[in-house]
Amino acid sequence: MTLQQGVFDGFAVLTLGSALLVVTQRQILHCALWLIATLGAIAGFYVLLGADFLAAAQVLLYIGGVMVIMLFVIMLSHVPLVPQESVKNAQWLPALLACGLTVIGFGWTIGRVSWYGQELPIATNRGEIFEPTTASLGQLLLTELALPFELVSLVLVAALVGAVFFTRRPES
Amino acid sequence: MVPLTHYLAVSIVLFGIGLFGVLARRNVLGVLMSIELMFNAANLNLVAFNHFLSPYRLWGQAFTIFVVTLAAAEAVVGLALVLAIYRHMQTVNLDRFNLLKG
């Protein structure tokens, strides 16, 4: 087992274990903290895949942004920290069945398809020679992906305006 | 080097966990967190395919940046809605959100 495989296995256990805790913990605050662990492990996967900019963006945007908003909302809504009733709804058994079938179906497909077919270029040894991705990502975003880039900025403005609109108190 | 299928396997299991959370959680905040899990599973897929199948063109990573941005926008609007609903109904349980039921 190489070092890379060992690190991968560690990140996989961390991701899946903390993701399981996210959906099963009773206290919603604990769920949020475990979700931070999951997102951090995903950032580790990005580092393993040579995506340095994305790993940084994951930590800054998800852990630093989205999760802080989520913790804010958890603390602003005064729900009891330990819920008295069950955290699962009545349909959890069919839901578990559906998820199991989805995972098995996709897993079967993943195992069946040969991903390095003739129509797809065979991976080069980029994994061994690391090169920073920030410059080429920036070039891509400002040339070929310029239109989606601008559209996303419009979406962000709409989201900000919508958030302010939904949370303002009615004048009385 | 870790093969592509390992990443795909982690990604699909993560997606399944997130899907279960969306379908079975009662707390609307828990559902939003499970949606984030599913987003991350998809992102991991995109980056892994990018790394293994076209390592010199970073379209997968650029797409992941868009997904992360839209996920942030979704979280902001979703949480604002949760707060607005909480102010009206004093609960965050999804099975109590039945105001429109006849």
Coordinates of C-alpha atoms in Angstrom, one line a residue, chain A residues 7-132:
Chain A
V7 CA -4.0 9.0 2.9
F8 CA -6.9 8.3 0.6
D9 CA -8.3 5.6 2.9
G10 CA -8.0 7.9 5.9
F11 CA -9.9 10.7 4.1
A12 CA -12.5 8.2 2.9
V13 CA -13.1 6.9 6.4
L14 CA -13.2 10.5 7.8
T15 CA -15.6 11.7 5.0
L16 CA -18.1 8.8 5.2
G17 CA -18.0 8.4 9.0
S18 CA -18.6 12.1 9.7
A19 CA -21.3 12.2 6.9
L20 CA -23.1 9.3 8.6
L21 CA -23.0 11.2 11.9
V22 CA -24.3 14.3 10.1
V23 CA -27.5 12.5 9.1
T24 CA -27.9 10.5 12.4
Q25 CA -27.0 12.8 15.2
R26 CA -29.8 14.0 17.4
Q27 CA -28.5 17.5 18.2
I28 CA -28.5 19.7 15.1
L29 CA -25.5 21.6 16.4
H30 CA -23.5 18.4 16.4
C31 CA -24.6 17.7 12.9
A32 CA -23.2 21.0 11.8
L33 CA -19.9 20.4 13.5
W34 CA -19.6 16.9 11.8
L35 CA -20.5 18.5 8.5
I36 CA -17.5 20.7 8.9
A37 CA -15.4 17.6 9.4
T38 CA -16.9 16.1 6.2
L39 CA -16.2 19.2 4.2
G40 CA -12.6 19.4 5.4
A41 CA -12.0 15.8 4.4
I42 CA -13.4 16.6 0.9
A43 CA -10.9 19.4 0.7
G44 CA -8.2 16.8 1.5
F45 CA -9.5 14.8 -1.5
Y46 CA -9.1 17.9 -3.7
V47 CA -5.5 18.2 -2.5
L48 CA -4.9 14.5 -3.4
L49 CA -6.4 15.2 -6.9
G50 CA -4.1 18.1 -7.4
A51 CA -6.8 20.8 -7.2
D52 CA -5.1 23.2 -4.9
F53 CA -7.3 26.2 -5.7
L54 CA -10.4 24.2 -5.1
A55 CA -9.2 22.9 -1.8
A56 CA -8.6 26.5 -0.6
A57 CA -12.0 27.6 -2.0
Q58 CA -13.7 24.7 -0.2
V59 CA -12.2 25.7 3.1
L60 CA -12.9 29.4 2.6
L61 CA -16.3 29.2 1.1
Y62 CA -17.9 26.1 2.7
I63 CA -16.3 25.9 6.1
G64 CA -15.7 29.7 6.5
G65 CA -18.9 30.9 4.8
V66 CA -21.8 28.4 4.5
M67 CA -21.2 26.6 7.8
V68 CA -20.9 29.9 9.7
I69 CA -24.3 31.0 8.3
M70 CA -25.7 27.6 9.2
L71 CA -24.4 27.9 12.8
F72 CA -25.9 31.4 12.9
V73 CA -29.3 30.1 11.9
I74 CA -29.2 27.2 14.4
M75 CA -28.4 29.6 17.1
L76 CA -31.1 32.1 16.0
S77 CA -33.8 29.5 15.9
H78 CA -34.5 28.7 19.6
V79 CA -35.3 25.0 19.0
P80 CA -34.5 22.8 22.0
L81 CA -31.0 21.5 21.7
V82 CA -31.9 17.9 22.4
P83 CA -35.1 17.2 20.5
Q84 CA -37.7 15.2 22.5
E85 CA -39.2 13.4 19.5
S86 CA -37.5 11.2 16.9
V87 CA -35.2 13.0 14.4
K88 CA -36.4 10.7 11.6
N89 CA -39.8 11.0 10.0
A90 CA -42.2 8.2 9.3
Q91 CA -40.9 7.3 5.9
W92 CA -37.3 6.6 7.0
L93 CA -37.4 2.9 6.1
P94 CA -38.5 3.4 2.5
A95 CA -36.0 6.2 2.3
L96 CA -33.2 3.9 3.4
L97 CA -34.3 1.3 0.9
A98 CA -34.3 3.9 -1.9
C99 CA -30.9 5.1 -1.0
G100 CA -29.5 1.6 -0.8
L101 CA -30.9 0.8 -4.2
T102 CA -29.4 4.0 -5.6
V103 CA -26.0 3.3 -4.2
I104 CA -26.1 -0.3 -5.4
G105 CA -27.2 0.7 -8.8
F106 CA -24.6 3.4 -9.3
G107 CA -21.9 1.1 -7.8
W108 CA -22.8 -1.7 -10.2
T109 CA -22.6 0.8 -13.1
I110 CA -19.2 2.2 -11.9
G111 CA -17.9 -1.4 -11.7
R112 CA -19.2 -2.3 -15.1
V113 CA -18.0 0.6 -17.2
S114 CA -14.3 0.7 -18.3
W115 CA -13.6 4.4 -17.7
Y116 CA -10.3 4.4 -19.7
G117 CA -12.0 3.5 -23.0
Q118 CA -10.6 4.4 -26.4
E119 CA -12.8 7.5 -26.8
L120 CA -11.4 9.0 -23.6
P121 CA -7.7 10.1 -23.3
I122 CA -5.8 7.9 -20.9
A123 CA -4.7 9.8 -17.8
T124 CA -1.2 11.1 -17.9
N125 CA 1.1 11.2 -14.9
R126 CA -0.1 14.7 -13.8
G127 CA -0.6 13.2 -10.3
E128 CA 3.2 12.8 -9.9
I129 CA 4.2 16.3 -11.2
F130 CA 2.2 18.9 -9.3
E131 CA 1.5 22.2 -11.0
P132 CA -0.7 25.0 -9.5

